[in-house]
Tab-separated table of C-alpha atoms in Angstrom:
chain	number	residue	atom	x	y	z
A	46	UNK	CA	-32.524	56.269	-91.505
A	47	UNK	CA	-29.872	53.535	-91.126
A	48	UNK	CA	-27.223	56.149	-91.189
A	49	UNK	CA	-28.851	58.064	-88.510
A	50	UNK	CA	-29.302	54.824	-86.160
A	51	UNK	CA	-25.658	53.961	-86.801
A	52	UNK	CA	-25.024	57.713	-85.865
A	53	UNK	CA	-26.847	57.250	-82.603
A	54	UNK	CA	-25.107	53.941	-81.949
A	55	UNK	CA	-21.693	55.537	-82.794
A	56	UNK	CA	-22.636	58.380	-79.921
A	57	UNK	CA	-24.346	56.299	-77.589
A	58	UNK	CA	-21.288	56.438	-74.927
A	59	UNK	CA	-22.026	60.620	-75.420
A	60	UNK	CA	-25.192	60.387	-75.052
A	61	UNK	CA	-24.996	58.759	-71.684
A	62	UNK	CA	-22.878	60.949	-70.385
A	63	UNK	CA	-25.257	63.704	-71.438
A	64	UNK	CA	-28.249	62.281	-69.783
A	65	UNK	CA	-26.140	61.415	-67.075
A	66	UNK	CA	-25.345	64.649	-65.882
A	67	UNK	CA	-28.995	66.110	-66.629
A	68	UNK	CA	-30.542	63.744	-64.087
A	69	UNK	CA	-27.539	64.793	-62.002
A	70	UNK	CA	-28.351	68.379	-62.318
A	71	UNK	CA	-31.882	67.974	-62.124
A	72	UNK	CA	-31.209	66.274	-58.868
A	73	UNK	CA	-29.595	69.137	-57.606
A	74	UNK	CA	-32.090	71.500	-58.590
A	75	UNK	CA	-34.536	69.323	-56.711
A	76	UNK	CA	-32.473	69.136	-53.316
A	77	UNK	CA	-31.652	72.959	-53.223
A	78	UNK	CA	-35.822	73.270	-53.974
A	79	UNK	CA	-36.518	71.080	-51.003
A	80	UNK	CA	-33.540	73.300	-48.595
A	81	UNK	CA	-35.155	75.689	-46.743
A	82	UNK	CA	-34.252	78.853	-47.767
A	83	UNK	CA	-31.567	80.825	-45.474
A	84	UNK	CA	-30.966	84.506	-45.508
A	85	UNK	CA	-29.066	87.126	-43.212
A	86	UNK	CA	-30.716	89.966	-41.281
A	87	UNK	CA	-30.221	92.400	-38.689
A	88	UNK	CA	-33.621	92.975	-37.992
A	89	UNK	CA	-35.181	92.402	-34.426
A	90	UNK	CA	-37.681	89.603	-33.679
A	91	UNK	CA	-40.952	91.226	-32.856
A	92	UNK	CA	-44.222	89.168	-32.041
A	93	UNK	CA	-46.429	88.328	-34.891
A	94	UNK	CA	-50.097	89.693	-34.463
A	95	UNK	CA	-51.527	86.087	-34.018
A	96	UNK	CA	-49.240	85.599	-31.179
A	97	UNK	CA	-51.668	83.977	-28.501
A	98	UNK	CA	-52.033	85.258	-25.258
A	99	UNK	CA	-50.611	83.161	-22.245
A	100	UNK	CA	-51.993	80.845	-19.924
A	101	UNK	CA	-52.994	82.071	-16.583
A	102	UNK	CA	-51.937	80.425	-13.660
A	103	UNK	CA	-54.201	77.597	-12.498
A	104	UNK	CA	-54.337	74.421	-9.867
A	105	UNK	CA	-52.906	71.072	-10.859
A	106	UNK	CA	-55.351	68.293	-11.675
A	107	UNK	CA	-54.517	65.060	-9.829
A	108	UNK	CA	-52.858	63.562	-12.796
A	109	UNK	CA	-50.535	66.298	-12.872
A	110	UNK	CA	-49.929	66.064	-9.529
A	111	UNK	CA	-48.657	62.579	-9.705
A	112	UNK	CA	-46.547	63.190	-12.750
A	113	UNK	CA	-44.905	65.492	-10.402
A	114	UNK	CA	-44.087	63.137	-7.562
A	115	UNK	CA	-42.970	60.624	-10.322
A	116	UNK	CA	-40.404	63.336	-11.812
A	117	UNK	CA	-39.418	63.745	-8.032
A	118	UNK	CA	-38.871	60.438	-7.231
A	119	UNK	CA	-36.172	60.895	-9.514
A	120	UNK	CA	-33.781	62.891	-7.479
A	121	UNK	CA	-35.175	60.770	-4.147
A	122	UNK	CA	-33.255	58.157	-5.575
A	123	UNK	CA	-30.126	59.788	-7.179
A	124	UNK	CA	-29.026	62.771	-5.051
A	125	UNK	CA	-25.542	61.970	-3.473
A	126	UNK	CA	-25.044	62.036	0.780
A	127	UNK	CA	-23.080	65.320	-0.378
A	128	UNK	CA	-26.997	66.956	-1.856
A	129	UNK	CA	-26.019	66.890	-5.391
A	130	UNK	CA	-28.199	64.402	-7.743
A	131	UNK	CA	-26.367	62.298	-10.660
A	132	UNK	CA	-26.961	63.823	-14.317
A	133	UNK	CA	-28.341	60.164	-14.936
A	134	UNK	CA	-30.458	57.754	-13.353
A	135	UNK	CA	-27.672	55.326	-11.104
A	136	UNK	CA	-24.681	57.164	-12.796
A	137	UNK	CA	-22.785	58.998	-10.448
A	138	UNK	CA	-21.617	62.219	-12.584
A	139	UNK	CA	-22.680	65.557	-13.109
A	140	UNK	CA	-22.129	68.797	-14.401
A	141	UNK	CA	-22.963	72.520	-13.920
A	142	UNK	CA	-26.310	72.290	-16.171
A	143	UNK	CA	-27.336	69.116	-14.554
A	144	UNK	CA	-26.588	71.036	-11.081
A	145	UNK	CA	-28.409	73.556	-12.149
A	146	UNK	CA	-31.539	71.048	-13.161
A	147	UNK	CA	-31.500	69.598	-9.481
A	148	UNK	CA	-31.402	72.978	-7.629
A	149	UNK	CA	-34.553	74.053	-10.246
A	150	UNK	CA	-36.409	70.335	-9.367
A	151	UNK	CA	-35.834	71.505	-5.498
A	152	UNK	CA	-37.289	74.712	-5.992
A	153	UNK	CA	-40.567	73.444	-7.860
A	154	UNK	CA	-41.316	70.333	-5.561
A	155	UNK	CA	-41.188	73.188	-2.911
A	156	UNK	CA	-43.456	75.394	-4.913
A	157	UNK	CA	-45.561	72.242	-5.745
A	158	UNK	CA	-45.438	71.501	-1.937
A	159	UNK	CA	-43.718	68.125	-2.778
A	160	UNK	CA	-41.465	68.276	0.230
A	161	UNK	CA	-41.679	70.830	3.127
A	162	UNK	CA	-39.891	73.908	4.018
A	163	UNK	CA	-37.435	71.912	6.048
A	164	UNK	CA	-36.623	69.213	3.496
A	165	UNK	CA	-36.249	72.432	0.964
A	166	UNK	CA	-33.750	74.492	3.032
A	167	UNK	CA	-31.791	71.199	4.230
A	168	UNK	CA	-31.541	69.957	0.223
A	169	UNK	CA	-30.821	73.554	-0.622
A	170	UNK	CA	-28.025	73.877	1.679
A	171	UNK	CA	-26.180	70.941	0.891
A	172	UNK	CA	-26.082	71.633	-2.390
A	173	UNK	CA	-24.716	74.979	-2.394
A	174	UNK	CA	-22.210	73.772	0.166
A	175	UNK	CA	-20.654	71.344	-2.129
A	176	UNK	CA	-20.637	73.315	-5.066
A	177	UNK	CA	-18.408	75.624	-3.042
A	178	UNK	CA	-15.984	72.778	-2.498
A	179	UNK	CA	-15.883	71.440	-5.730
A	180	UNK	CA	-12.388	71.633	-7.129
A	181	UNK	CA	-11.736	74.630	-9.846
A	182	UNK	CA	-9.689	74.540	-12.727
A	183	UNK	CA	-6.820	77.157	-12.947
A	184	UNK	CA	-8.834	79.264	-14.386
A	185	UNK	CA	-10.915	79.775	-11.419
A	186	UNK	CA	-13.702	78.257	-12.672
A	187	UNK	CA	-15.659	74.457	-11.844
A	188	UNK	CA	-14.818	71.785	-14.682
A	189	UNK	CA	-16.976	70.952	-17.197
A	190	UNK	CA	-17.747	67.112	-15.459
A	191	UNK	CA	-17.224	65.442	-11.644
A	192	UNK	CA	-17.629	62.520	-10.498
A	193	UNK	CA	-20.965	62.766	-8.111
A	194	UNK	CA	-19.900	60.890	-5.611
A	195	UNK	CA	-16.237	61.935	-5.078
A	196	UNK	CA	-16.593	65.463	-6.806
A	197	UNK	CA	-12.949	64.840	-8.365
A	198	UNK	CA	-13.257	66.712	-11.930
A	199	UNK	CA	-14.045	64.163	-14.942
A	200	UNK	CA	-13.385	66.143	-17.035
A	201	UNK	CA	-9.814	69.056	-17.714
A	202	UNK	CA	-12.041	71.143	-19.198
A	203	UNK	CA	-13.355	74.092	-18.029
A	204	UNK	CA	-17.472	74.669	-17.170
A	205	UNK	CA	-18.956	76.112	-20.737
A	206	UNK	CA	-20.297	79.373	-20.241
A	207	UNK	CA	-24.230	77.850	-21.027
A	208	UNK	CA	-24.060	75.533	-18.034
A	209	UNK	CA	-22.660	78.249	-15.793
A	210	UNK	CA	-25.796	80.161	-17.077
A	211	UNK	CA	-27.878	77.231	-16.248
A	212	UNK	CA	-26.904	77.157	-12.693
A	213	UNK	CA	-26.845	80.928	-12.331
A	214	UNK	CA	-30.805	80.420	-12.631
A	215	UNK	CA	-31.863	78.541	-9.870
A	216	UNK	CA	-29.223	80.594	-7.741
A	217	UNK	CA	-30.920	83.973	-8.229
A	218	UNK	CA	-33.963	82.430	-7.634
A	219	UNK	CA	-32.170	81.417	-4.293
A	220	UNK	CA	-31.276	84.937	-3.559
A	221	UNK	CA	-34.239	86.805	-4.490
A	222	UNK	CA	-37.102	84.621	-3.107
A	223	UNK	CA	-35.320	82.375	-0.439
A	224	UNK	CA	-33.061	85.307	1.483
A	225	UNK	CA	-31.884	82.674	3.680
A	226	UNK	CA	-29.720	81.026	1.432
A	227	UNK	CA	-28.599	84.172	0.135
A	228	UNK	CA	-25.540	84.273	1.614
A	229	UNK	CA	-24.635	81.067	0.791
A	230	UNK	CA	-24.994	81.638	-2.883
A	231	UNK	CA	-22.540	84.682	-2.742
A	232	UNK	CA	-19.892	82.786	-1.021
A	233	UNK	CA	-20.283	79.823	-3.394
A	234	UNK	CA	-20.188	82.559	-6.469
A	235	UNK	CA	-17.124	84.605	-4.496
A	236	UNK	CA	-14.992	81.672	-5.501
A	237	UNK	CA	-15.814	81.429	-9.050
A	238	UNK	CA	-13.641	83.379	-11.543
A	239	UNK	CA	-17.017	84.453	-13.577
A	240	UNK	CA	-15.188	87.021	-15.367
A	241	UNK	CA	-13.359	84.275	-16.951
A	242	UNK	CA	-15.785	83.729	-19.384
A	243	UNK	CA	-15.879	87.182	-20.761
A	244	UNK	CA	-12.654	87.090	-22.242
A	245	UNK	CA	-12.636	85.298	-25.565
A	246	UNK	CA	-13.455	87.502	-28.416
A	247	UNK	CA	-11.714	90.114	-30.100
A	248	UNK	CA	-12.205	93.571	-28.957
A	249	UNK	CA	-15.111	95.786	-30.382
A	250	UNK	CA	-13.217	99.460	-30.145
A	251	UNK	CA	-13.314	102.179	-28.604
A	252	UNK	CA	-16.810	102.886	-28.643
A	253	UNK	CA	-17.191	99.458	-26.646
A	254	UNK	CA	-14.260	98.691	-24.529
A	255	UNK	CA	-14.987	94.898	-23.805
A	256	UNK	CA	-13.939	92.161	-25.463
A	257	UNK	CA	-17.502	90.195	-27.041
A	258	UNK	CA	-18.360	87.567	-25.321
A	259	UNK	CA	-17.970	84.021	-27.468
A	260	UNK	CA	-18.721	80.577	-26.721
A	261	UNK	CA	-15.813	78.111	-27.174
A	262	UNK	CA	-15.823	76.168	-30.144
A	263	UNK	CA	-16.390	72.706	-28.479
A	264	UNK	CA	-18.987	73.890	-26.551
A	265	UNK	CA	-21.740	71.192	-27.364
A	266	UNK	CA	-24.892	74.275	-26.744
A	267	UNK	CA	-23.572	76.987	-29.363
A	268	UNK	CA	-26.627	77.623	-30.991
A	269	UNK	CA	-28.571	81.112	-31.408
A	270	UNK	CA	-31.303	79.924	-28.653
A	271	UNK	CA	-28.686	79.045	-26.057
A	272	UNK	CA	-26.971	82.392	-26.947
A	273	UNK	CA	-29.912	83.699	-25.537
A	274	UNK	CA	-30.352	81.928	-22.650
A	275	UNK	CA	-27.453	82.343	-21.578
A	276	UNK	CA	-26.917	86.338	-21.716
A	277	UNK	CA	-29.961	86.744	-19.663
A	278	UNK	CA	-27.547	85.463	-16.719
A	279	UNK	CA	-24.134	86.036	-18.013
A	280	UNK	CA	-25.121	90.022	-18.310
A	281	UNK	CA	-24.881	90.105	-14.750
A	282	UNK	CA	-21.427	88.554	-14.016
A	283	UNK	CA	-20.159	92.213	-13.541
A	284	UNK	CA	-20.400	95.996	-15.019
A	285	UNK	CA	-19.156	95.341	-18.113
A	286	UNK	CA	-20.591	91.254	-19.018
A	287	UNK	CA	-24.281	93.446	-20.056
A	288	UNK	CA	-22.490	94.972	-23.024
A	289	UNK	CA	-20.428	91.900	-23.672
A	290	UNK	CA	-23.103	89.070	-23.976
A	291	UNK	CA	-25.846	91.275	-25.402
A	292	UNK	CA	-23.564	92.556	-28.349
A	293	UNK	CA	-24.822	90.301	-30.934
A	294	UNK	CA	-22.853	88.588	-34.053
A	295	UNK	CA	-23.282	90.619	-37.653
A	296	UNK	CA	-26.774	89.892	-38.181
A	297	UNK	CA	-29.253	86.536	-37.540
A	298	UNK	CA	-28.772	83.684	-39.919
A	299	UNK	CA	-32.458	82.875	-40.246
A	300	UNK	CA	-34.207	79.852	-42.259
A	301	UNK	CA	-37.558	79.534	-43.593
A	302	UNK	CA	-39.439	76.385	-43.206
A	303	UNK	CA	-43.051	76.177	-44.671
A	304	UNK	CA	-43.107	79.757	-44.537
A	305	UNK	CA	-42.030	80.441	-40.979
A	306	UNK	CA	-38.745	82.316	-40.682
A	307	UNK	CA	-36.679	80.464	-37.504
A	308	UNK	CA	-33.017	81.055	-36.556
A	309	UNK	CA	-30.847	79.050	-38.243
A	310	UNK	CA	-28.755	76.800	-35.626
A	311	UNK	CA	-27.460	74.403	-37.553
A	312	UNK	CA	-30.292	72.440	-38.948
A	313	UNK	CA	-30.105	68.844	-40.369
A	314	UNK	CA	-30.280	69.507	-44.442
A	315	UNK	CA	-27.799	67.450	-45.763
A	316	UNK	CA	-29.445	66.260	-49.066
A	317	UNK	CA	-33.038	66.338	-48.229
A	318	UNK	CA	-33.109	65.365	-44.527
A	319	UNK	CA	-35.521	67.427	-42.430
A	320	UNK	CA	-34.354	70.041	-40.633
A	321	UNK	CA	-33.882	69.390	-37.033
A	322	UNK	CA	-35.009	72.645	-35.415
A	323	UNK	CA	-33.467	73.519	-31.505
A	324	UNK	CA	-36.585	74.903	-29.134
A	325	UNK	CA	-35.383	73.865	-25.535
A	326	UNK	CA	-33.847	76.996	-24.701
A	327	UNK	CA	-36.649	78.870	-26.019
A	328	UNK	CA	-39.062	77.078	-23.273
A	329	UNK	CA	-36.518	77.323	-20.379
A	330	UNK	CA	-36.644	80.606	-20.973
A	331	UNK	CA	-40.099	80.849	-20.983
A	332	UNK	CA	-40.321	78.481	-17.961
A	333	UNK	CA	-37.761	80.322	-15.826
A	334	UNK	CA	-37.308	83.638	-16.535
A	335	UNK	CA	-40.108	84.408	-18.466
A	336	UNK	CA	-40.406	85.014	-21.901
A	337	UNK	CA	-39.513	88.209	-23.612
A	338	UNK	CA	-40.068	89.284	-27.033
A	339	UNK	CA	-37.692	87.742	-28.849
A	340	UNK	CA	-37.217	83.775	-27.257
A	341	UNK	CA	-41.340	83.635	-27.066
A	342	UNK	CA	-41.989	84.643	-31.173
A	343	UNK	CA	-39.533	82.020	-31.868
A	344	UNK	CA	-40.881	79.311	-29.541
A	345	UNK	CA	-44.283	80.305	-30.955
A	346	UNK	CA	-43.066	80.060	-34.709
A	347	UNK	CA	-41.265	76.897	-34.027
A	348	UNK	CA	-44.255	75.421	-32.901
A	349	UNK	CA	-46.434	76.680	-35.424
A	350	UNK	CA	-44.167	74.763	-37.768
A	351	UNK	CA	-44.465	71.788	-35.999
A	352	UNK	CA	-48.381	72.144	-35.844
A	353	UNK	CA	-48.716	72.353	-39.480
A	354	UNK	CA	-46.651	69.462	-39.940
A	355	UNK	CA	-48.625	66.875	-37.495
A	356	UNK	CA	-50.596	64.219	-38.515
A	357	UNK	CA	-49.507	64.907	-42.408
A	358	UNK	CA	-47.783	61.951	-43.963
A	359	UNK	CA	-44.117	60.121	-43.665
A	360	UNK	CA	-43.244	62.498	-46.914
A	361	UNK	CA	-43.104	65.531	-44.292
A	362	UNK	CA	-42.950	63.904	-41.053
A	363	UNK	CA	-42.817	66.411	-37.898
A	364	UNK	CA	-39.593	68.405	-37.523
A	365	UNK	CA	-37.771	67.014	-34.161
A	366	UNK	CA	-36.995	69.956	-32.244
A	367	UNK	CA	-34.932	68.383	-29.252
A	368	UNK	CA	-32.437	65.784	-28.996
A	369	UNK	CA	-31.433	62.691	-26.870
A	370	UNK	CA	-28.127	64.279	-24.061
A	371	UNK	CA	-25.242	62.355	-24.834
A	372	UNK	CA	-23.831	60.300	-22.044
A	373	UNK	CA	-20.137	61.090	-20.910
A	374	UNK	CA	-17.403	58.967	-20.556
A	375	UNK	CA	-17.307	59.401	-16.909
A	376	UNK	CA	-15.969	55.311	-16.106
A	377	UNK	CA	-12.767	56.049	-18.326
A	378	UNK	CA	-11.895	59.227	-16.082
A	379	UNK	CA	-12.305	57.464	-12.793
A	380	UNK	CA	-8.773	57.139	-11.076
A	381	UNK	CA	-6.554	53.894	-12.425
A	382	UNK	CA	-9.066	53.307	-14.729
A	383	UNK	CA	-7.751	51.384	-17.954
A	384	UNK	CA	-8.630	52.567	-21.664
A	385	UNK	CA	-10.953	50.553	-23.647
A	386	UNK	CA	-9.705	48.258	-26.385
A	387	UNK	CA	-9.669	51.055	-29.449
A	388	UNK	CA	-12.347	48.540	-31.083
A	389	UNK	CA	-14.176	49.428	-28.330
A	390	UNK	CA	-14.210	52.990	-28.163
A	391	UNK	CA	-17.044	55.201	-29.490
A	392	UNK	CA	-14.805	57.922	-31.570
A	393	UNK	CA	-17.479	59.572	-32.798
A	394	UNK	CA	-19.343	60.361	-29.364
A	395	UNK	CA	-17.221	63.460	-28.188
A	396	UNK	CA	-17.305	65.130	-31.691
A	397	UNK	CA	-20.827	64.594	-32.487
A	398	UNK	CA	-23.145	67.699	-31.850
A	399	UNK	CA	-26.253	67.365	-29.766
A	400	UNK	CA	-28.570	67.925	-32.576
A	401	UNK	CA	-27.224	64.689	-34.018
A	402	UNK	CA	-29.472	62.781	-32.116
A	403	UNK	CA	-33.222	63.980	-32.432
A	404	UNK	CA	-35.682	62.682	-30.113
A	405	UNK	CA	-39.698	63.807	-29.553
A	406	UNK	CA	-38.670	64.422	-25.457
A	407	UNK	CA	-40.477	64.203	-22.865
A	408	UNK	CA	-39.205	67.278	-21.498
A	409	UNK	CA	-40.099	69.629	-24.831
A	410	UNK	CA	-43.530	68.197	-24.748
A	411	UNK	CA	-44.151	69.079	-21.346
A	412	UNK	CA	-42.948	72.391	-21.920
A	413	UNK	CA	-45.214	73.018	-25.063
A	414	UNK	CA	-48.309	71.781	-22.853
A	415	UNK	CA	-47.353	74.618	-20.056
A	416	UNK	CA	-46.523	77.507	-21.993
A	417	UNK	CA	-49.444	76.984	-25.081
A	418	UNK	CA	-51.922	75.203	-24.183
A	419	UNK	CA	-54.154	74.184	-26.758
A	420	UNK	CA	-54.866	70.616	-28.244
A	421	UNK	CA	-51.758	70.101	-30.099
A	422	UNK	CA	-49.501	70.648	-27.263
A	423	UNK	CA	-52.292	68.520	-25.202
A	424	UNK	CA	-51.452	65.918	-27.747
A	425	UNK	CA	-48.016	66.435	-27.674
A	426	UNK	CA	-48.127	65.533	-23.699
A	427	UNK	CA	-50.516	62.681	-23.631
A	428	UNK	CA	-48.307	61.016	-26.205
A	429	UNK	CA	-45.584	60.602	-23.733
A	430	UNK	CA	-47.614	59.069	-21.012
A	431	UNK	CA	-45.371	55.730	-21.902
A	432	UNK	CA	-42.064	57.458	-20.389
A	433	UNK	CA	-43.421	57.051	-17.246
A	434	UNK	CA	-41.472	55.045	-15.009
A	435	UNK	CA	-43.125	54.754	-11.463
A	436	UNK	CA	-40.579	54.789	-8.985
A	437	UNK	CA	-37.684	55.695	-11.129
A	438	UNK	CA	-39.199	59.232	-12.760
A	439	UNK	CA	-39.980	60.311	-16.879
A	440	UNK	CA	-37.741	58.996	-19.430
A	441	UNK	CA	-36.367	60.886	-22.385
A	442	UNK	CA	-38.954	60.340	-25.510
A	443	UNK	CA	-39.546	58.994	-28.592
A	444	UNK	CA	-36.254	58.046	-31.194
A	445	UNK	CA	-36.662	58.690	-34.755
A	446	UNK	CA	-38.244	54.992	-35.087
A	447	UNK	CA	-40.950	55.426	-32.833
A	448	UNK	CA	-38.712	53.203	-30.467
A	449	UNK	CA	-38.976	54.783	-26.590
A	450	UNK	CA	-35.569	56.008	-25.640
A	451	UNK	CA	-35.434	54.558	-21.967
A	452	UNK	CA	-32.599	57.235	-20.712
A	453	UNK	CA	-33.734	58.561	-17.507
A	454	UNK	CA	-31.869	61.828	-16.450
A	455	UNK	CA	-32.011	65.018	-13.939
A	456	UNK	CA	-32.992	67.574	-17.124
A	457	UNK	CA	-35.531	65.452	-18.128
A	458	UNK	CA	-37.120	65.068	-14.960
A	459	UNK	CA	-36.205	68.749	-13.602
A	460	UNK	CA	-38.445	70.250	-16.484
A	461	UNK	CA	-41.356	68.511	-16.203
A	462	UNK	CA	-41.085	69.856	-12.208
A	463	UNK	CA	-40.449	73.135	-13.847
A	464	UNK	CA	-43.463	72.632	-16.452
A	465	UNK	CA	-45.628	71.625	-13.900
A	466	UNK	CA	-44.711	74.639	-11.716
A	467	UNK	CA	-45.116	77.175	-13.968
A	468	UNK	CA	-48.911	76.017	-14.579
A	469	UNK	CA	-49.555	76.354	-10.770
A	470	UNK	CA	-47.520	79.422	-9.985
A	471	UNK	CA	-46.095	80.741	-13.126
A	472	UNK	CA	-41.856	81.309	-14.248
A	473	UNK	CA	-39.679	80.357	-11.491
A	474	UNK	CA	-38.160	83.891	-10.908
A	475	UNK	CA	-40.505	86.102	-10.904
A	476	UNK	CA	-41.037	89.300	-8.035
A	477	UNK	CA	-44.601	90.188	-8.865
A	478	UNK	CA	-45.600	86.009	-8.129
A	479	UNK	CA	-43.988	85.883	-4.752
A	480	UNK	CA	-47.281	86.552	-3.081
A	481	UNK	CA	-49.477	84.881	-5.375
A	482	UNK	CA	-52.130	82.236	-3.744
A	483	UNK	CA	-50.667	79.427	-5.079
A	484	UNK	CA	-47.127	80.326	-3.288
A	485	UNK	CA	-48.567	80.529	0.225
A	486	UNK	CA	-50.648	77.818	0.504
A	487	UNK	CA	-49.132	74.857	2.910
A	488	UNK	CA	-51.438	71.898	2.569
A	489	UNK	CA	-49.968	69.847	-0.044
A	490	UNK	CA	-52.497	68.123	-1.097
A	491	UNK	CA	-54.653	71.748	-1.301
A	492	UNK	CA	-53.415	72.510	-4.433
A	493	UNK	CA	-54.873	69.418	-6.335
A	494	UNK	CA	-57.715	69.935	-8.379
A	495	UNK	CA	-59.097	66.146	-7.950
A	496	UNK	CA	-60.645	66.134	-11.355
């Protein structure tokens, strides 16, 4: 016995070691248990048998009226003398996706009968006119960030190819359902180089002689959804952009989460953090254009993960599936301007991804609450009732903490217009709705339901 205690105590530095690196490796084996589990497929996305049917069309109850008129307010106060409205509530800069959010808020305050038919066409044409004068890179194509007030470029940078998508949105809505301004639009679009954006990518062969279509590397939207977004536009740049945006990469990286296989965009895993999941472009396009097959199983999967997670406890809190827009460095660009001290500056800011910050938004929940309405997303909606700013319009959501993130911005604002639109009338651009009843009716206040 003493010998074998004087054995242990002679190994005791060994021993530690050993049963150091078994906790280690048990620690492992725990974290890759908790990962969700990511595999490779090049099978479609078809819609599961329990996807539920969607909403019909219906009149706004008073409340939702007046959430609308608050989101408007928004772009009362911040659209420029030139009819473009700041990206962010008294900042004067903007870009093509918040362009494209301010055309889209236009179109659903007219829809919503928010303003009148004059206001609409006078807003309208502003807009377009300036976007026609905004100064292009030498590429032919707008930069990435202006200043709203002088429209001098913020930015060398050229437009990424998702917010030239965004804007394309509103501007075939222009030219299908408001002829008027059609002409306009394909000035303003004569200018662009759109083809421009069809020419990264190596080339596919001879059986498909265009190069594939590839976002750039720093382009903050790169995920899967966006992808998708974006190519319902993009695909009709010109004859050959439909078989260079639809050509998709080797195969979907998918991820399964409780169960539920999602696209894998670059979740938040690092060592047992929850996944952040990405479902805003999966509601715009269900907002806008209208779902298809693939954007509305994975809208309906993401939130089925989310449902199953509510209300359970901090262990497995509720996957964030939006984040909090960072702010650009538009004051640094202005002309003359001086650097900040380098202890000042925010390094990380420009390199950070989007998904780095998630946030419970305002605009996702609104979204959820138009396009599946049951009494989670009804939930999900009534929670946000403190983002309401009267006066000012919605801000962003909830932070991680539960602490109210008090950004108010054109997207956030434009969506909620857009959610609150597509429960009166339907998706923005759509042929078969032009004549619906809710489009021609000119009372404003008869499409109210005063419950």
């Amino acid at each position: 016995m003493t010998s074998l205690k004087a054995g242990l105590l002679n190994a005791r530095s060994y021993l530690t070691i050993l049963i150091g690196f078994l906790i280690g490796f048990a620690i492992v084996l725990w974290v890759e248990h908790q990962m969700p589990k990511r595999v490779e497929t090049s099978e479609g996305i078809v819609l599961s048998k329990n996807f539920p049917p969607l909403p019909q069309a219906r009149e706004l109850t008073f409340d939702e009226a007046v959430w609308a008129r608050v989101a408007w307010q928004y772009f009362v106060n911040n659209t420029q003398v030139n009819g473009l409205a700041n990206g962010e509530d008294g900042k004067p800069w903007l870009s093509l996706w918040s362009s494209g959010s301010t055309l889209l808020a236009i179109i659903s305050a007219r829809q919503l009968n928010i303003i009148s038919s004059q206001e609409f066409d006078q807003r309208i044409a502003a807009a377009l006119i300036t976007l026609s004068e905004l100064p292009l890179q030498q590429d032919r194509l707008p930069a990435s960030l202006y200043h709203a007030d002088s429209l001098e470029p913020a930015s060398s940078a050229s437009a990424p190819a998702v917010d030239v998508a965004r804007l394309l949105v509103p501007l075939q809505i222009l030219q299908w359902r408001y002829p008027q301004h059609a002409f306009a639009v394909s000035e303003l679009l004569a200018r662009w180089q759109l083809s421009a954006l069809l020419e990264a990518g190596a080339p596919q062969g001879a059986s498909v002689p265009v190069s594939r279509w590839q976002l750039r590397d720093d382009d903050p939207r790169s995920s899967y959804g966006y992808r998708l977004y974006a190519a319902m536009m993009l695909r009709m740049i010109n004859t050959v952009s439909g078989l260079a945006v639809t050509q998709p990469p080797d195969g979907i990286k998918m991820v399964e989460i409780d169960g539920i296989s999602v696209p894998d965009e670059g979740l938040r895993t690092p060592w047992g953090k929850q996944p952040s999941l990405i479902s805003l472009p999966y509601l715009l396009s269900g907002l806008e254009l209208g779902f298809d097959a693939r954007s509305g199983e994975i809208a309906w999967r993401i939130m089925q993960i989310q449902q199953q997670r509510t209300g359970e406890s901090t262990r497995r809190p509720a996957i964030s599936t939006d984040y909090a827009e960072q702010a650009p460095d538009y004051v640094n660009a202005l002309p003359g301007a001086q650097p900040l001290p380098r202890d000042e500056q925010n390094d990380n800011l420009p390199q950070e991804p989007l998904t780095a910050h998630p946030l419970q938004s305002t605009r996702s929940a609104f979204s959820w609450y138009a396009l599946f309405r049951n009494r989670w997303s009804e939930e999900k909606r009534q929670l946000m009732l403190p983002m309401l700013e009267p006066g000012r319009g919605w801000k962003a959501g909830f932070n991680p903490d539960n602490s109210i993130n008090t950004r108010i911005d054109a997207d956030t604002n434009a969506v909620v217009l857009e959610s609150l639109t597509y429960i009166s009338h339907g998706q923005l651009l759509c042929l078969a709705c032009l004549w619906s009843p809710a489009a021609t009716v000119s009372d404003p206040n008869q499409r109210v339901n005063a419950e």
